[in-house]
Tab-separated table of C-alpha atoms in Angstrom:
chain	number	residue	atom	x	y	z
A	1	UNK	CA	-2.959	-5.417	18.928
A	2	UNK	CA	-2.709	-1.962	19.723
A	3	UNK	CA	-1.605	-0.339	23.116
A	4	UNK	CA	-3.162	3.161	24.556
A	5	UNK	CA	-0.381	4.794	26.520
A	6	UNK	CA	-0.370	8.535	28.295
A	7	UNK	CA	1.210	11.238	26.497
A	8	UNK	CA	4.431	11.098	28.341
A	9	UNK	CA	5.395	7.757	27.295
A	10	UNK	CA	7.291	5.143	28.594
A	11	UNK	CA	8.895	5.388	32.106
A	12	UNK	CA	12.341	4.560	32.941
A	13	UNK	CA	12.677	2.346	36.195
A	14	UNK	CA	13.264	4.992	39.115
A	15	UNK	CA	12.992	7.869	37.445
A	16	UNK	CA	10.884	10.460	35.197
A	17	UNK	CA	8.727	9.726	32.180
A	18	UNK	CA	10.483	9.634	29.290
A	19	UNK	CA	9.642	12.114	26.216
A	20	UNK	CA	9.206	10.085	23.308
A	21	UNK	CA	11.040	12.590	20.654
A	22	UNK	CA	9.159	13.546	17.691
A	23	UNK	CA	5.742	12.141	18.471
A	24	UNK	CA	2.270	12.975	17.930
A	25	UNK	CA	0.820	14.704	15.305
A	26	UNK	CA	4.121	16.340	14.340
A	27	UNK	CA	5.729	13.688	14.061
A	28	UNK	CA	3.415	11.685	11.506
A	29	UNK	CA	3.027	14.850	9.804
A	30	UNK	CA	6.860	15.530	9.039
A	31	UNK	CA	6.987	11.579	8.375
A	32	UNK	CA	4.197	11.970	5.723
A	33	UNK	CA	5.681	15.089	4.188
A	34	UNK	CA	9.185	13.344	4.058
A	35	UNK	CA	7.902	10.143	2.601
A	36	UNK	CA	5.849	11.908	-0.298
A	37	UNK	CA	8.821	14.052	-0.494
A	38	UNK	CA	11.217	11.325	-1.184
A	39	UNK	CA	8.570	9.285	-2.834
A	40	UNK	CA	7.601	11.537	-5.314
A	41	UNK	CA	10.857	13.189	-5.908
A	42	UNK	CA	12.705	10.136	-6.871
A	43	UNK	CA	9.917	8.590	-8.847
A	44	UNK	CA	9.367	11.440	-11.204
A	45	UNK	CA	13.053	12.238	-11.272
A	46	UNK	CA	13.441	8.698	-12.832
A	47	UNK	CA	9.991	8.482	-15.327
A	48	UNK	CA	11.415	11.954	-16.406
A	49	UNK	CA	14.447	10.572	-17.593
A	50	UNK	CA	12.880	7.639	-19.213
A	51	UNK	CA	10.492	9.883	-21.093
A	52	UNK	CA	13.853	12.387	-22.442
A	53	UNK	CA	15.395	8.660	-23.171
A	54	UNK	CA	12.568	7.556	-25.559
A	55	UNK	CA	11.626	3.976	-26.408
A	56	UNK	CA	10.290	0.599	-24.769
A	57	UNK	CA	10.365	0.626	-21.305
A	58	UNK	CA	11.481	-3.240	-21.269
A	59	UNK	CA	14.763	-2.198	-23.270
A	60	UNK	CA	18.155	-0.578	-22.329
A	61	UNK	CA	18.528	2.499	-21.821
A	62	UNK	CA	14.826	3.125	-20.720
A	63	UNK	CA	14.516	0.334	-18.625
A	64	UNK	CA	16.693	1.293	-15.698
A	65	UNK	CA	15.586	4.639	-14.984
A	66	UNK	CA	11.695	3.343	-15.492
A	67	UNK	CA	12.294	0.441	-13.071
A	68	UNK	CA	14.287	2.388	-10.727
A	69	UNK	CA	11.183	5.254	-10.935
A	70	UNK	CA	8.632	2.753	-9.539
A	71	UNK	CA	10.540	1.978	-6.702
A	72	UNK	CA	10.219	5.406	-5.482
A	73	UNK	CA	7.807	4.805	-2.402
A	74	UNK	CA	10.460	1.789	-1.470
A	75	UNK	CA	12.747	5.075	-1.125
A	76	UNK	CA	10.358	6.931	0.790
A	77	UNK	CA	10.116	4.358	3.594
A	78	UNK	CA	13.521	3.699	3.845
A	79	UNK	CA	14.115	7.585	4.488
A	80	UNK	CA	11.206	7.598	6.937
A	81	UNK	CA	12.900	4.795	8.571
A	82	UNK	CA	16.372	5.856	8.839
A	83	UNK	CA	15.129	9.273	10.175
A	84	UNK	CA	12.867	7.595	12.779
A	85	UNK	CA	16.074	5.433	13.810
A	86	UNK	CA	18.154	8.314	14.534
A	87	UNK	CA	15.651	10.530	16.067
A	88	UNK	CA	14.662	7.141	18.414
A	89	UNK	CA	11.103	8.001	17.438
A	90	UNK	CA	8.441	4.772	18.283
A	91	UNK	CA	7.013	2.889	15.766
A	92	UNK	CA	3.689	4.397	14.752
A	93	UNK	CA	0.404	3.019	16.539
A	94	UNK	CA	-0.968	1.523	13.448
A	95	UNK	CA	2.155	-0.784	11.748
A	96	UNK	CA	1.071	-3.721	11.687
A	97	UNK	CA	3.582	-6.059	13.484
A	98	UNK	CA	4.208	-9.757	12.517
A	99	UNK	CA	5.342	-10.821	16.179
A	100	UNK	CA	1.842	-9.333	17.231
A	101	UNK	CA	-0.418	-12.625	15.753
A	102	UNK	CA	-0.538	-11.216	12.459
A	103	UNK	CA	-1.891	-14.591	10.636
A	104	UNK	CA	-0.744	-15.023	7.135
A	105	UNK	CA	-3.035	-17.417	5.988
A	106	UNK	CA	-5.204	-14.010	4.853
A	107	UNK	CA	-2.592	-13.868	2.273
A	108	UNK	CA	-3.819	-16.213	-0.296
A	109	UNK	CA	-7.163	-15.672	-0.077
A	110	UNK	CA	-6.969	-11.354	-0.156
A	111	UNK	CA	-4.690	-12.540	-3.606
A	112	UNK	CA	-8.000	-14.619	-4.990
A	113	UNK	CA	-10.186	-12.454	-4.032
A	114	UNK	CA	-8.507	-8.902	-5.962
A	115	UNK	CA	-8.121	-11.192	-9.026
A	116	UNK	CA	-11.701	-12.631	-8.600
A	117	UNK	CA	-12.861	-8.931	-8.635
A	118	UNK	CA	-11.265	-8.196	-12.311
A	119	UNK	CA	-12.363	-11.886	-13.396
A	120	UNK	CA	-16.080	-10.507	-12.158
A	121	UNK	CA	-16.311	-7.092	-13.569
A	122	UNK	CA	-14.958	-8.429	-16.937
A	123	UNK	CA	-17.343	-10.847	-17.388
A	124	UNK	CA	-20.256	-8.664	-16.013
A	125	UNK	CA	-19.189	-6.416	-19.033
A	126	UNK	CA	-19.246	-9.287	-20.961
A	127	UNK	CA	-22.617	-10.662	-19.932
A	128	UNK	CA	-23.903	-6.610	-20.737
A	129	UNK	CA	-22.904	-6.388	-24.304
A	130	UNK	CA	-19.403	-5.431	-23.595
A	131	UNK	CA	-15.707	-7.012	-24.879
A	132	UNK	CA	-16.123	-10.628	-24.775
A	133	UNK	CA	-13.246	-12.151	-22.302
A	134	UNK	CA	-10.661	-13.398	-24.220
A	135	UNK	CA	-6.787	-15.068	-22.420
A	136	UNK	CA	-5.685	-14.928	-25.929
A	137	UNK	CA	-3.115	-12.310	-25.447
A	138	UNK	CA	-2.415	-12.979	-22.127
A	139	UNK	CA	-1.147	-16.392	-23.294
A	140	UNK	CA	0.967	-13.960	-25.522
A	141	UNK	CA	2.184	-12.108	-23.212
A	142	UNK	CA	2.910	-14.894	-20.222
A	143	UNK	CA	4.848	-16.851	-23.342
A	144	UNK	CA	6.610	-13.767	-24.186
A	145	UNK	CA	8.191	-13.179	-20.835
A	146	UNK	CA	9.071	-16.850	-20.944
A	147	UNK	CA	6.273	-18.331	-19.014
A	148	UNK	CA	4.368	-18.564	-16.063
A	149	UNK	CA	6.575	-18.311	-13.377
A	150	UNK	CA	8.624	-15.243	-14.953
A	151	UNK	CA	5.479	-13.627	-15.489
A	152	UNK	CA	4.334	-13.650	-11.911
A	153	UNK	CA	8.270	-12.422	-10.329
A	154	UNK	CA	8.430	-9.591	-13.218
A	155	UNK	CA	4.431	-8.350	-12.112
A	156	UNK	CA	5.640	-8.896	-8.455
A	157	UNK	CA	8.935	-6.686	-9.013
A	158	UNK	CA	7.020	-4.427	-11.324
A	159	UNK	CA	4.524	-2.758	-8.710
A	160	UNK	CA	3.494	-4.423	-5.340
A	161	UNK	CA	7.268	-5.143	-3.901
A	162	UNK	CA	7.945	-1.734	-5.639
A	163	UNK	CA	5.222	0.009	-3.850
A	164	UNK	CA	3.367	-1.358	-0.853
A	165	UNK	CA	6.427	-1.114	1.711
A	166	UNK	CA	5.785	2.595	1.423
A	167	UNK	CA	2.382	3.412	0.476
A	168	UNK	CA	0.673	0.886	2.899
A	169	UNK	CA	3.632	0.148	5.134
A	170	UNK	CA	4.624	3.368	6.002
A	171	UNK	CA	1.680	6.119	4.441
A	172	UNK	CA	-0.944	4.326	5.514
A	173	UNK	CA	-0.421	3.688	9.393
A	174	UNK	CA	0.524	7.368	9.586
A	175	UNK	CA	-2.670	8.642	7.957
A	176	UNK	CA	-5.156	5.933	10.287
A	177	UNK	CA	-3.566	7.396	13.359
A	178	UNK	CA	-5.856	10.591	12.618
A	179	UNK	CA	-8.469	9.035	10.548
A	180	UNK	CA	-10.461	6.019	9.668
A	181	UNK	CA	-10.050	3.770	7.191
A	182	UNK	CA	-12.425	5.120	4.454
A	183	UNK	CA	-10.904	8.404	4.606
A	184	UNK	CA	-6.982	7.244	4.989
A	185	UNK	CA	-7.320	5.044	1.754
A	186	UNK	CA	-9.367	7.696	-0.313
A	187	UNK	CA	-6.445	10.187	-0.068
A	188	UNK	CA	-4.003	7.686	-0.365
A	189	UNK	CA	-5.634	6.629	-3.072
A	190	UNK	CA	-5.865	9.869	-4.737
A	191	UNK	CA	-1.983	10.417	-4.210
A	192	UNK	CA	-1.314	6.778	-5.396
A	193	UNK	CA	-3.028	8.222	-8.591
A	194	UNK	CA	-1.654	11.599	-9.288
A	195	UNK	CA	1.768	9.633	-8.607
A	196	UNK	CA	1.129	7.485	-11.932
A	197	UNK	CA	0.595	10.268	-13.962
A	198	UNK	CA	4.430	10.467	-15.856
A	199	UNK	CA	3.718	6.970	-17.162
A	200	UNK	CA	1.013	8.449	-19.327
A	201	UNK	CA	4.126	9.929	-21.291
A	202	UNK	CA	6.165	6.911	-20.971
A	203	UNK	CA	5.854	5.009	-24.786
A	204	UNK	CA	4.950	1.018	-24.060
A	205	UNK	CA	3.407	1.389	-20.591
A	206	UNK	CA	-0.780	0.375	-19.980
A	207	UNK	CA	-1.096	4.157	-19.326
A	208	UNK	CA	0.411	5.322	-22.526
A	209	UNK	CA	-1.665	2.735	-24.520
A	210	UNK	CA	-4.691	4.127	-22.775
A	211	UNK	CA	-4.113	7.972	-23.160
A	212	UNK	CA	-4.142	10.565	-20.476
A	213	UNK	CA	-7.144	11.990	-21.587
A	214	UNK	CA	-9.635	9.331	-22.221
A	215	UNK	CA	-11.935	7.297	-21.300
A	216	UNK	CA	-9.405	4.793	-20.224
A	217	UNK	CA	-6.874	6.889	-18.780
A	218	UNK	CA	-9.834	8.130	-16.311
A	219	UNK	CA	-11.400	4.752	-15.790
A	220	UNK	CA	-7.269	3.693	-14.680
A	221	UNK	CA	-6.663	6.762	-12.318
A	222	UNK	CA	-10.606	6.091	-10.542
A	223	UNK	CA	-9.711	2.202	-10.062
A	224	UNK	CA	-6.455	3.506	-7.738
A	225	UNK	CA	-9.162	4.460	-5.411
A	226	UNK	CA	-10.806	1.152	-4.581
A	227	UNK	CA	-7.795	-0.786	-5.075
A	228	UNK	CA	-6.098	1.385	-2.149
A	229	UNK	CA	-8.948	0.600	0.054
A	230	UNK	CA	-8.502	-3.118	-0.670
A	231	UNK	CA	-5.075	-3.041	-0.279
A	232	UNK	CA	-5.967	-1.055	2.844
A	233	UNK	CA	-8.047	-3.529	4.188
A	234	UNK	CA	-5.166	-6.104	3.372
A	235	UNK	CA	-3.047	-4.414	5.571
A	236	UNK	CA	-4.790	-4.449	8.523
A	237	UNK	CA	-5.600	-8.054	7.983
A	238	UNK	CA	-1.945	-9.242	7.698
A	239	UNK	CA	0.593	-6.530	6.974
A	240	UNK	CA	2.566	-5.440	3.533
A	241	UNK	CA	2.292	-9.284	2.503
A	242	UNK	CA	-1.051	-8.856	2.302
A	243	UNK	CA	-1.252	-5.604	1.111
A	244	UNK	CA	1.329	-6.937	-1.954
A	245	UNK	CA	-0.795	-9.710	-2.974
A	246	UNK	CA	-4.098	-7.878	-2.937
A	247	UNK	CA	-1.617	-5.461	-5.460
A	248	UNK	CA	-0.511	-8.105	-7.515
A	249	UNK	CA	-3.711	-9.953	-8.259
A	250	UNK	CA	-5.117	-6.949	-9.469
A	251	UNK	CA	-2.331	-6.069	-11.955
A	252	UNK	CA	-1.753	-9.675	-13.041
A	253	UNK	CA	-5.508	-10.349	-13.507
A	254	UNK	CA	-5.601	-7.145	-15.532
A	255	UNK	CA	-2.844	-8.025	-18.040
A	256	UNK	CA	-3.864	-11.922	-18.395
A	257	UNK	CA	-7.401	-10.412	-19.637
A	258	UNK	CA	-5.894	-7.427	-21.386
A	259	UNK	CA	-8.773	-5.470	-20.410
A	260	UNK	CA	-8.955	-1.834	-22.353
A	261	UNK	CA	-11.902	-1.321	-22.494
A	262	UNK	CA	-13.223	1.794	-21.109
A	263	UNK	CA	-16.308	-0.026	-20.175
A	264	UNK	CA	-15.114	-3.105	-18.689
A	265	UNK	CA	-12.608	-1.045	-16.410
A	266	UNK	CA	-16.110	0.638	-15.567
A	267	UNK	CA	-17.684	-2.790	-14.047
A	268	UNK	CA	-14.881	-3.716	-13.251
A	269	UNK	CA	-14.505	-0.382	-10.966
A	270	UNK	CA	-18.088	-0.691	-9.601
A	271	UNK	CA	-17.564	-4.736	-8.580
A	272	UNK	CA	-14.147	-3.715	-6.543
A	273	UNK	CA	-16.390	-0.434	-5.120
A	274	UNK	CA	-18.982	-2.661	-3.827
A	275	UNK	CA	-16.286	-5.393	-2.214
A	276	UNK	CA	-14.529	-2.531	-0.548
A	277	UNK	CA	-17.441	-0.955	1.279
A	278	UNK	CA	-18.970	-4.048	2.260
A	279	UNK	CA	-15.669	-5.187	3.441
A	280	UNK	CA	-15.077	-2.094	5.473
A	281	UNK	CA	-18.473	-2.273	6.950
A	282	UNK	CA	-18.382	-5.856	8.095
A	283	UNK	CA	-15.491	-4.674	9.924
A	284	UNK	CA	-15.447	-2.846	12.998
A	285	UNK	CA	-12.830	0.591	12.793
A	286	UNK	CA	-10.890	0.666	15.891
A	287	UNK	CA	-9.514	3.935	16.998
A	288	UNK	CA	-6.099	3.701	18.638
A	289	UNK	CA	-3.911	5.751	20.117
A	290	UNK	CA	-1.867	8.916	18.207
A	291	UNK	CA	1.580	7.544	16.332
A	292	UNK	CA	4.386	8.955	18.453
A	293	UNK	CA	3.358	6.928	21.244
A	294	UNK	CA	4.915	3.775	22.178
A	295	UNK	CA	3.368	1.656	24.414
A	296	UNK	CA	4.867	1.096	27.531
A	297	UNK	CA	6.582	-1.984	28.152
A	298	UNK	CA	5.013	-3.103	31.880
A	299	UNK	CA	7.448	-2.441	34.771
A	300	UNK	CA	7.626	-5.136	37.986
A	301	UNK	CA	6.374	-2.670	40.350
A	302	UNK	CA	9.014	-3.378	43.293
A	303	UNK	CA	8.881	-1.070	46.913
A	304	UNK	CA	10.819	-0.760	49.272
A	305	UNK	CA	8.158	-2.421	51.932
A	306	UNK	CA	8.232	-5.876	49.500
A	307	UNK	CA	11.936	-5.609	49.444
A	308	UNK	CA	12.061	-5.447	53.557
A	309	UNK	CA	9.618	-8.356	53.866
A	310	UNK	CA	11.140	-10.673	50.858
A	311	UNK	CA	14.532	-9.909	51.800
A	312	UNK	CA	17.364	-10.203	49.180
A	313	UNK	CA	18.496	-12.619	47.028
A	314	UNK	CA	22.427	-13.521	46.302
């Protein structure tokens, strides 16, 4: 999938090597600080404003600026992106590419299997001595937002198409140009978390109802970091889609169950711990070469001796 090239770049045909502007570790380093930048600027700007507005986050006026504050990281990449246009900067080494065999059929299963890791955990708790499992207000809330297939677009809209385009489309292959994929989704993972941290303040969200400092609220900001490796992993399987259905089976799962419990996020934590390292172990961490780099596109290699012997062509 991925191409090692020299540090020149690409060649044009009869002349020099061509500098490939803004590439190498400077380059993924200004496009990391401008995407957290962006990211985190507009994000907080927005929660900020919700929090001065007061009230539900699901009605007007506190809905706009609340929805429009999750989309933050969609902001992010988009500024990465328009930068790297005009700068004609390559696309870094590690985006994965759909027209490069990227197989979709991971999709579905990476969705069954983050939901399948909530389903788990809560019913380990369960099995423990725990909070028994109950759907009872997850039919409550599914009915409130007028059924099943509402429920699954607003959870969709509400965080993984909000999020992933940035945090594992554009973060991600940045940060696994320089290191592997443990490392890359532990600090992404700690950023996704301190990123969450206004909607502690924001009156009706699942972090408000669980408290900054709690139990809870600690058990919430610790599950970002497993989550981001699976949604890591998801990535590299098959792209953003991937990466936004590992997302939303987690946070649909989680609201279907209602699970508060301090303890049953715990097991919960430790089941998606376990499926992340033993995912990233069966799976061999290729090293590829720095973002900045294109890959050369392979030139006919024409002399002047071939040209004498074929002749020409009219």
């Amino acid at each position: 999938m991925f191409q090692r090239t020299s540090g020149t770049g690409p060649t044009r045909s009869g002349g020099a090597p061509r500098q490939v502007g803004g590439g190498g570790v400077q380059g993924r380093r200004s496009g990391l600080v401008l995407f957290f930048a962006v990211t985190f600027t507009t994000s907080w700007a927005f929660w900020l404003i919700a929090i001065a507005l007061g009230g539900s986050p699901t009605s007007s006026p506190t809905a706009v600026p609340f929805l429009l504050g999750g989309f933050g990281p969609v902001f992010g990449a988009i500024a990465v992106r328009v930068r790297r246009t005009r700068r004609g900067e390559p696309v870094p080494a590690r985006t994965v590419k759909f027209r490069q065999g990227v197989r979709l059929f991971w999709v579905l299963p990476l969705l069954v299997l983050a939901s399948a890791t909530v389903v788990a955990g809560a019913l380990l708790a369960e099995f423990l001595g725990g909070t028994r499992v109950s759907l009872t207000e997850g039919k409550e809330l599914v009915s409130t937002v007028g059924g099943v297939v509402p429920f699954f677009v607003s959870m969709l809209i509400a965080g993984p198409l909000a999020e992933e385009p940035g945090w594992r489309g554009t973060a991600y292959p940045r940060l696994r140009a320089s290191m592997g994929r443990l490392q890359a989704g532990l600090l992404l993972g700690a950023v996704w978390a301190v990123w969450h941290l206004p909607l502690f303040f924001i009156e009706g969200t699942v972090q408000a109802a669980f408290g900054l400092i709690s139990w809870s609220g600690l058990m919430f900001s610790l599950s970002v970091l497993p989550v981001a490796l699976l949604t890591g992993y998801a990535y590299e399987r098959a792209g953003v889609a991937a990466a936004i259905a590992v997302h939303l089976g987690f946070n649909a799962t989680m609201a279907v169950l209602t699970v508060e419990s301090p303890l049953t996020q715990a097991y919960i934590l430790a089941v998606q711990v376990v499926l992340a390292m033993t995912l990233l172990a069966t799976q061999r961490d290729r090293r590829t070469d720095p973002p900045g780099q294109a890959a050369p596109h392979p030139q006919p290699l024409v002399t002047a001796a071939s040209r004498q012997a074929g002749g020409t062509r009219g």
